[in-house]
PDB file of C-alpha atoms in Angstrom:
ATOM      1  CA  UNK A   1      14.820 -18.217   4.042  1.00 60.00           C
ATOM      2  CA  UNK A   2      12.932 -17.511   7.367  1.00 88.00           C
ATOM      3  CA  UNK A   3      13.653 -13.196   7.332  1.00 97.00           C
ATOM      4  CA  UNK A   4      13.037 -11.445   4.652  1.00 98.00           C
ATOM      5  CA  UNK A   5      12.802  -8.026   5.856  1.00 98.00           C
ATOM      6  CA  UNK A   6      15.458  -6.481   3.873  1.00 98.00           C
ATOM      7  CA  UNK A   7      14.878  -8.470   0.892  1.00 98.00           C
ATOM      8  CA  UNK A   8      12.904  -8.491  -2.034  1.00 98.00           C
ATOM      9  CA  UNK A   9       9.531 -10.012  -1.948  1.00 98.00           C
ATOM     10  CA  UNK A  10       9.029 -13.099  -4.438  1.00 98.00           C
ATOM     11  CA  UNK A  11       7.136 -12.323  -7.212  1.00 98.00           C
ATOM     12  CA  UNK A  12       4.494 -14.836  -8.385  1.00 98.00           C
ATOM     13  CA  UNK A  13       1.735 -15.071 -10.784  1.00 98.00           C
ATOM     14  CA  UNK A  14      -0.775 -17.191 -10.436  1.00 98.00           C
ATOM     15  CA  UNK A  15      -5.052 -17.693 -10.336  1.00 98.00           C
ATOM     16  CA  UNK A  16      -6.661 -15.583  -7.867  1.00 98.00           C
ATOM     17  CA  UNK A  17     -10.114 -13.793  -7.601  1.00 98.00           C
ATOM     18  CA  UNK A  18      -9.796  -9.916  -8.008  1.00 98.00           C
ATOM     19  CA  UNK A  19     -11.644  -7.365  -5.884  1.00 98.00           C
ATOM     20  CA  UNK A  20     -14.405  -6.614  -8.292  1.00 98.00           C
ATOM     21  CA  UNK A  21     -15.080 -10.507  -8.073  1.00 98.00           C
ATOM     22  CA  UNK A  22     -13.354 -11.472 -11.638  1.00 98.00           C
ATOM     23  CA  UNK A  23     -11.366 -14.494 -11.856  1.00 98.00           C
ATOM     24  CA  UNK A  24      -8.127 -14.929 -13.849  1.00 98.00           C
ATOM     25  CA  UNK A  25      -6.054 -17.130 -14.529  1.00 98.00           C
ATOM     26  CA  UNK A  26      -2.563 -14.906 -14.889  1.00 98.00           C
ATOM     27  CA  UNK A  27      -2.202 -12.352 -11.865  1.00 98.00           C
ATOM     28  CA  UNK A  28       1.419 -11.087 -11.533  1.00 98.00           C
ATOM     29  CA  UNK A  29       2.275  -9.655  -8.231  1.00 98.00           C
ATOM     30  CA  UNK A  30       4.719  -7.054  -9.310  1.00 98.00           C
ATOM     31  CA  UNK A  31       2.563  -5.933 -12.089  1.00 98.00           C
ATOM     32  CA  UNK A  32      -0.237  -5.577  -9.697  1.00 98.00           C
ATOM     33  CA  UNK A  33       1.489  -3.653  -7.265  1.00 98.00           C
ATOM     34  CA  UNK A  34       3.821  -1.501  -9.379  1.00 97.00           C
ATOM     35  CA  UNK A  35       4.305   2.160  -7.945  1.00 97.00           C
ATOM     36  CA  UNK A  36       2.113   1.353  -4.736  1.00 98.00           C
ATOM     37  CA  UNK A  37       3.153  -0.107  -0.826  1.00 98.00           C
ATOM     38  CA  UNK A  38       1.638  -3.798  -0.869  1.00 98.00           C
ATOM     39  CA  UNK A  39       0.356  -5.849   2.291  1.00 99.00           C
ATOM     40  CA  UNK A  40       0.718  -9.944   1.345  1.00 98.00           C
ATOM     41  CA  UNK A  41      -0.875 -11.979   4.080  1.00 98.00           C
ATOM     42  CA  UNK A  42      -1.242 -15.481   4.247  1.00 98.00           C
ATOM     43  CA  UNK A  43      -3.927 -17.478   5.877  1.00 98.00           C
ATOM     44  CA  UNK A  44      -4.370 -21.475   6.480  1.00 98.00           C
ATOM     45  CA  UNK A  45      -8.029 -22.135   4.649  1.00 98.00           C
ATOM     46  CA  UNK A  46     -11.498 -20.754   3.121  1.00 97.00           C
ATOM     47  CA  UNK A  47     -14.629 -21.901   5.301  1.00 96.00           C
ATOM     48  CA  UNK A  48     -12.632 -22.268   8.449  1.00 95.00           C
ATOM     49  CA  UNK A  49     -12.705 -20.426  11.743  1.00 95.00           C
ATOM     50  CA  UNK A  50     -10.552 -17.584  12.285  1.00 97.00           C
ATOM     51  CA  UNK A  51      -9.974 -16.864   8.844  1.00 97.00           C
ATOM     52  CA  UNK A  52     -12.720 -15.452   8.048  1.00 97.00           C
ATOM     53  CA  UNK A  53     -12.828 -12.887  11.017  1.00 97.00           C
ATOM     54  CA  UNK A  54      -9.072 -11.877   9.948  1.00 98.00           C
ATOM     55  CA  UNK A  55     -10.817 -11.074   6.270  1.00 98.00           C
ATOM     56  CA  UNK A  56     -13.289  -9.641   7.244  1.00 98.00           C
ATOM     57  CA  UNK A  57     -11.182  -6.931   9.353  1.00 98.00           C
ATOM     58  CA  UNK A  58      -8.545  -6.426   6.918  1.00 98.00           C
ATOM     59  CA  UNK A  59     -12.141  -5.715   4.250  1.00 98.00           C
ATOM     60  CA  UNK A  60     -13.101  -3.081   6.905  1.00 98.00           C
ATOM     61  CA  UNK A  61     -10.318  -0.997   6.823  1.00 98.00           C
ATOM     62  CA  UNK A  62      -9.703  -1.270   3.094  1.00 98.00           C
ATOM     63  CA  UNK A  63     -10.662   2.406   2.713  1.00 98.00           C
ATOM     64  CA  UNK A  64      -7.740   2.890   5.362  1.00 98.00           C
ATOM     65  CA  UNK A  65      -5.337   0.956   3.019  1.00 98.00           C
ATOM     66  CA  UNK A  66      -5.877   2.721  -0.073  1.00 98.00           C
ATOM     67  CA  UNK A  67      -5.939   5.878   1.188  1.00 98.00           C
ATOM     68  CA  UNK A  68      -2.245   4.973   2.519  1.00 98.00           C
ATOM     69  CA  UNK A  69      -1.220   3.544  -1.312  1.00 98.00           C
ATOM     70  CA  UNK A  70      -1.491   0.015  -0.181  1.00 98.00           C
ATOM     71  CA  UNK A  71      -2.594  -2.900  -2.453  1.00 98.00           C
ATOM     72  CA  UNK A  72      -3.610  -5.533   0.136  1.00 98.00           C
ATOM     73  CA  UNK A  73      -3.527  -9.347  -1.539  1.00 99.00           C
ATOM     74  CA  UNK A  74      -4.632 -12.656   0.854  1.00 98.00           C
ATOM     75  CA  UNK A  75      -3.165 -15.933  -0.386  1.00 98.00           C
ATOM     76  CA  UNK A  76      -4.260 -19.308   0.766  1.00 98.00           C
ATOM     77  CA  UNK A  77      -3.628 -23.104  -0.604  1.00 98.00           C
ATOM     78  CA  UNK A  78      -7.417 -23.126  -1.739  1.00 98.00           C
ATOM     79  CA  UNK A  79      -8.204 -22.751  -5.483  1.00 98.00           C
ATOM     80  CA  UNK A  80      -9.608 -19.353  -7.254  1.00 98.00           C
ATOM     81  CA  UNK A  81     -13.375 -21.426  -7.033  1.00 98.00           C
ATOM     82  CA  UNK A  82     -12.804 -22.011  -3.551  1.00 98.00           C
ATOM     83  CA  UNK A  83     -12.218 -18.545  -2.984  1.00 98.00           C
ATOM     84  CA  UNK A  84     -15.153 -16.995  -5.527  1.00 98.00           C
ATOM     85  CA  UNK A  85     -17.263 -19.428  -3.277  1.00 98.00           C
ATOM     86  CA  UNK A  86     -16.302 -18.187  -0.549  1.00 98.00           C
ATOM     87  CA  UNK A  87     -17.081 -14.388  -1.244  1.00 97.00           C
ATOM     88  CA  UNK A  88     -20.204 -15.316  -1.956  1.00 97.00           C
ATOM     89  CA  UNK A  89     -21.462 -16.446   0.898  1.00 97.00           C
ATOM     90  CA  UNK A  90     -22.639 -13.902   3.400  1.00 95.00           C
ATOM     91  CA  UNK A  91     -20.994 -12.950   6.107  1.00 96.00           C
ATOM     92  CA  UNK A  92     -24.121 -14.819   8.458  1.00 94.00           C
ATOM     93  CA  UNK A  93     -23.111 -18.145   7.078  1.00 93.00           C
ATOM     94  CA  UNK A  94     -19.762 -18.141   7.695  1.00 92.00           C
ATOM     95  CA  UNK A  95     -18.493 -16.683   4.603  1.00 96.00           C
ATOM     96  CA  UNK A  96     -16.657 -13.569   3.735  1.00 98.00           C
ATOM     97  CA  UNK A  97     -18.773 -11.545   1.754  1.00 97.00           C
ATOM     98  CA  UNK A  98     -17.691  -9.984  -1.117  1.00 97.00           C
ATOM     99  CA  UNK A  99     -13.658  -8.327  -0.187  1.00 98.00           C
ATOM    100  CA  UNK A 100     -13.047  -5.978  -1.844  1.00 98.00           C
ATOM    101  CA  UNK A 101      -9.379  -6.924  -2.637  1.00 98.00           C
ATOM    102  CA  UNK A 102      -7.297 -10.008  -4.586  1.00 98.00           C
ATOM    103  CA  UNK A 103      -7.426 -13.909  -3.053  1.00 98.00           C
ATOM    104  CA  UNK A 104      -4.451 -15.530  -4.587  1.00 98.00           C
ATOM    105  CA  UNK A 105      -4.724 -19.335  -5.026  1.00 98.00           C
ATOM    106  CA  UNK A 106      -1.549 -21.345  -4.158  1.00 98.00           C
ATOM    107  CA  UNK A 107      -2.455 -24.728  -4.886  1.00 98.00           C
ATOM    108  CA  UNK A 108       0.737 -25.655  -5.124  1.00 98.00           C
ATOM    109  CA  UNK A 109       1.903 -24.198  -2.256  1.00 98.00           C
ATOM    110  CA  UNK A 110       5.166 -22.554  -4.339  1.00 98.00           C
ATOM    111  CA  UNK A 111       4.231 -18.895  -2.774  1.00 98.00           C
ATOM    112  CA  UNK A 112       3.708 -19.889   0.984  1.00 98.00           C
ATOM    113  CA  UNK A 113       7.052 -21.419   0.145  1.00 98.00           C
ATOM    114  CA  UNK A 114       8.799 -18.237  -1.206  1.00 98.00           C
ATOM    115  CA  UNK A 115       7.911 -16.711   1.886  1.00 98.00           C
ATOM    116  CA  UNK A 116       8.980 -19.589   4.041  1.00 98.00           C
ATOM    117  CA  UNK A 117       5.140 -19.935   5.628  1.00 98.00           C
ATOM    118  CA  UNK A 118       4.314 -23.451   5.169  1.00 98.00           C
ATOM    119  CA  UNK A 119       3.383 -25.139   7.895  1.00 97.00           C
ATOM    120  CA  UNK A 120       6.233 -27.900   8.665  1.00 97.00           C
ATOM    121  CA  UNK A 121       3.535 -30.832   7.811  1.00 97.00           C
ATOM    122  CA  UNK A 122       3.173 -28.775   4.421  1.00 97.00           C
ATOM    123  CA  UNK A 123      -0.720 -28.839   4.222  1.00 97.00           C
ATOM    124  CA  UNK A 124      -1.713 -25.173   4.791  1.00 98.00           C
ATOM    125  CA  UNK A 125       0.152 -21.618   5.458  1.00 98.00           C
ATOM    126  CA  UNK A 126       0.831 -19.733   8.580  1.00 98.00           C
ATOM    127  CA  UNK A 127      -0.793 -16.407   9.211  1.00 98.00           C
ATOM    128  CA  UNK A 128       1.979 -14.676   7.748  1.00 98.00           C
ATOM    129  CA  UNK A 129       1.757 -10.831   7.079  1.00 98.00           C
ATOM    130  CA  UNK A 130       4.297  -9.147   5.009  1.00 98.00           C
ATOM    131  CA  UNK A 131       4.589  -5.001   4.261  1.00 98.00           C
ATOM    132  CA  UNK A 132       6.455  -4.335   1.128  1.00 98.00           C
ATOM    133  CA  UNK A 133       7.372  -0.875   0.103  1.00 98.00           C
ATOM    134  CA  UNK A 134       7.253   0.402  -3.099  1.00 98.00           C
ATOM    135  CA  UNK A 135      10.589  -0.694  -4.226  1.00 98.00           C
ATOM    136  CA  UNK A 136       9.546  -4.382  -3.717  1.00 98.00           C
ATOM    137  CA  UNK A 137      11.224  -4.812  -0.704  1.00 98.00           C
ATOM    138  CA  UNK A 138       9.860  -6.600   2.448  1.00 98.00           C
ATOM    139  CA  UNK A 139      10.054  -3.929   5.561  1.00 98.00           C
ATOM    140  CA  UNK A 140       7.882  -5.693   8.272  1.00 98.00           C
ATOM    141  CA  UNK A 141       6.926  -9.287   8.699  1.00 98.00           C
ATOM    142  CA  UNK A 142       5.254 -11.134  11.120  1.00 98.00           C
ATOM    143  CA  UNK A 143       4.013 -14.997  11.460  1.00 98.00           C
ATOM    144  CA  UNK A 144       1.444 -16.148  13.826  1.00 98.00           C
ATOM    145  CA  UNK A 145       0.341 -19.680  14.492  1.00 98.00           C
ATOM    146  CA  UNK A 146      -2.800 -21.432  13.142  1.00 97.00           C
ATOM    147  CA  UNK A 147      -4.600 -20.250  16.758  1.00 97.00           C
ATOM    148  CA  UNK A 148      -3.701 -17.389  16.443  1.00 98.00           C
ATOM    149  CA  UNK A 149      -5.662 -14.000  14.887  1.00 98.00           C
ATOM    150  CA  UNK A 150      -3.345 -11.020  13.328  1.00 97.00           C
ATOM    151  CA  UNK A 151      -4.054  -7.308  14.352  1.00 98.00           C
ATOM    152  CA  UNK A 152      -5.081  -5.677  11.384  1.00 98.00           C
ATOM    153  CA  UNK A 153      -4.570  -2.530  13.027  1.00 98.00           C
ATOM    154  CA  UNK A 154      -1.287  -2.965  14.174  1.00 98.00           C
ATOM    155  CA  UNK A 155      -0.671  -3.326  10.344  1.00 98.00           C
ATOM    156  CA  UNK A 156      -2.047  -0.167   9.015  1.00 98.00           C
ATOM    157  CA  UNK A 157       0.244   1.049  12.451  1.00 98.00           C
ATOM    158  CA  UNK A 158       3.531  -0.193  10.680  1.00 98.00           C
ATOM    159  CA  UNK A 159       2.851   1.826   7.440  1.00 98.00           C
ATOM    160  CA  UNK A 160       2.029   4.643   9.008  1.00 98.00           C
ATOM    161  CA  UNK A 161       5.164   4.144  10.856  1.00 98.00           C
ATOM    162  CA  UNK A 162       7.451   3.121   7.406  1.00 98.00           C
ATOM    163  CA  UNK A 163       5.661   5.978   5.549  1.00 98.00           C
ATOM    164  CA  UNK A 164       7.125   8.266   8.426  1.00 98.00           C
ATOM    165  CA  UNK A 165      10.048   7.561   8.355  1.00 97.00           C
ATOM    166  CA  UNK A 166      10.750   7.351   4.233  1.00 97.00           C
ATOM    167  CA  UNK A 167       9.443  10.928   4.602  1.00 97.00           C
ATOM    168  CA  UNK A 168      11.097  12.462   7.629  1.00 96.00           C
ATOM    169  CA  UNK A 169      13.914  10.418   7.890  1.00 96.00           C
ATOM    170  CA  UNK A 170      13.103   9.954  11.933  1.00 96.00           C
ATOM    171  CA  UNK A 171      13.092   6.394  13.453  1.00 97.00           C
ATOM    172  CA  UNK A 172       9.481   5.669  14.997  1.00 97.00           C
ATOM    173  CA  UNK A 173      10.445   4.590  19.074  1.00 96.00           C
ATOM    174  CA  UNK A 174       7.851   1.862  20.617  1.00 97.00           C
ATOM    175  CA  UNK A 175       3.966   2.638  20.012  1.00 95.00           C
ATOM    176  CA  UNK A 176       4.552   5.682  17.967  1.00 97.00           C
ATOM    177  CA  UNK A 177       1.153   5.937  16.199  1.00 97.00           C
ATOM    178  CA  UNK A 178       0.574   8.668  13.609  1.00 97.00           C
ATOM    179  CA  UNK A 179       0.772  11.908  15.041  1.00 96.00           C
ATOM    180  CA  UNK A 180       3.235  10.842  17.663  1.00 96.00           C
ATOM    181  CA  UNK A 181       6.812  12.663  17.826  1.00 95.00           C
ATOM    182  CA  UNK A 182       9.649  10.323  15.842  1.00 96.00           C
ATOM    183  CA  UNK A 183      13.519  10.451  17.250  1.00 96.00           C
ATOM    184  CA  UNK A 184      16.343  11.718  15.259  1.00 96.00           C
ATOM    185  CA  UNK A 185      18.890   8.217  14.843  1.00 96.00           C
ATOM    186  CA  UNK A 186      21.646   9.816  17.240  1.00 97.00           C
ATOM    187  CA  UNK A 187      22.319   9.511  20.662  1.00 97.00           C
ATOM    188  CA  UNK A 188      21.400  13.301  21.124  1.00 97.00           C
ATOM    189  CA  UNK A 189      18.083  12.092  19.088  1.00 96.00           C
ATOM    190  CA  UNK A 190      17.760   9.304  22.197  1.00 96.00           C
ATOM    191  CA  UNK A 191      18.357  11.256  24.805  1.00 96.00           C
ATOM    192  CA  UNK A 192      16.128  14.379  23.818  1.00 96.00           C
ATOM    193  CA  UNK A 193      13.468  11.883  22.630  1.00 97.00           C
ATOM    194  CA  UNK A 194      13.625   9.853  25.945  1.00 96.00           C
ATOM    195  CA  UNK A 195      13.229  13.617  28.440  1.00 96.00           C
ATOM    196  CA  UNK A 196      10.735  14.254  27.920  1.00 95.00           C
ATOM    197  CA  UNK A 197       8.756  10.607  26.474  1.00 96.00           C
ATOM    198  CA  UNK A 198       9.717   8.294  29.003  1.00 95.00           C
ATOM    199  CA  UNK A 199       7.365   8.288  31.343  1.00 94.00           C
ATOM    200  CA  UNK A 200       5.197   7.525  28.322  1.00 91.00           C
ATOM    201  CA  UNK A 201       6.550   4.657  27.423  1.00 93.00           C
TER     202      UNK A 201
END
């Protein structure tokens, strides 16, 4: 499918490790994220290299994502015991530490799939990172190589930005952070935005 801004997210249940550290067997995505903005990212492995620094940032700011409305879910091909494993091992030994939000297992890869992130030798995901408003429908996406970490801020940038513009009804021009001045989606909007934010740009 490649894009799927625009579209509906896949829904998916499967095993994952919750939050508080509970395992189950029967997680449902849309149940989970029902009335709230959700952030899916995908990552290639548990106990590898930058994965764990990507976790551990997104764990950071989680404060930052709920106080935004956002359910924030990792999925990887490793198995719920993988991933319990993994939380508990401190941060010091190359673990994670205990997140404070859902690890998905896709063991059978069908979810890294649905979102068209498997790697082409199908043996792990990209770092895929999906926003997904509260309708269920995918409004920023973003896939970075194996090498390569994801901005966690730049994430929590985007729903500020989305959140925006759902309530103002102004388009967000390049780098508008929260606070910023949107653009009314007219050319007079363009041309009174760019007068006097140009030279900012």
């Amino acid at each position: 499918m490649g894009v799927l801004v625009g579209r509906s997210a896949p829904d998916f249940t499967a095993s994952a490790v919750l939050g508080n550290g509970e395992i189950v067997g029967d997680y449902n995505f849309n149940e989970a994220v029902k009335g709230k903005y959700a952030v899916v990212f995908f990552y290639p492995l548990d106990f590898t290299f930058v994965c764990p620094t990507e976790l551990i940032a997104f764990d950071k700011r989680l404060d930052e994502f709920k106080n935004r409305n956002v359910e924030v879910i990792g999925v990887s091909v490793d198995s719920q015991y993988v991933h319990n494993a993994w939380r508990n091992t401190p941060v010091d030994k190359g673990g994670i530490g205990a997140v404070g939000y859902t690890l998905v297992a896709d063991l059978t890869h069908a979810i890294a799939k649905a979102y068209d992130v498997e790697t082409p030798n199908q043996a792990v995901a990209f770092r895929g990172s999906f926003l997904i408003d509260k309708n269920g429908v995918v409004r920023h996406q973003v896939v970075n190589d194996l090498g390569l970490g994801r901005n966690v801020d730049e994430m929590l940038r985007m729903i500020d930005a989305l959140q925006f513009n759902e309530e103002h009804g102004e388009v967000c021009p390049a780098g508008w952070n929260k606070g910023d001045a949107g653009m009314k989606g007219t050319p007079d909007g363009v041309a009174n935005y760019l007068s006097e934010h140009a030279k900012e740009l």
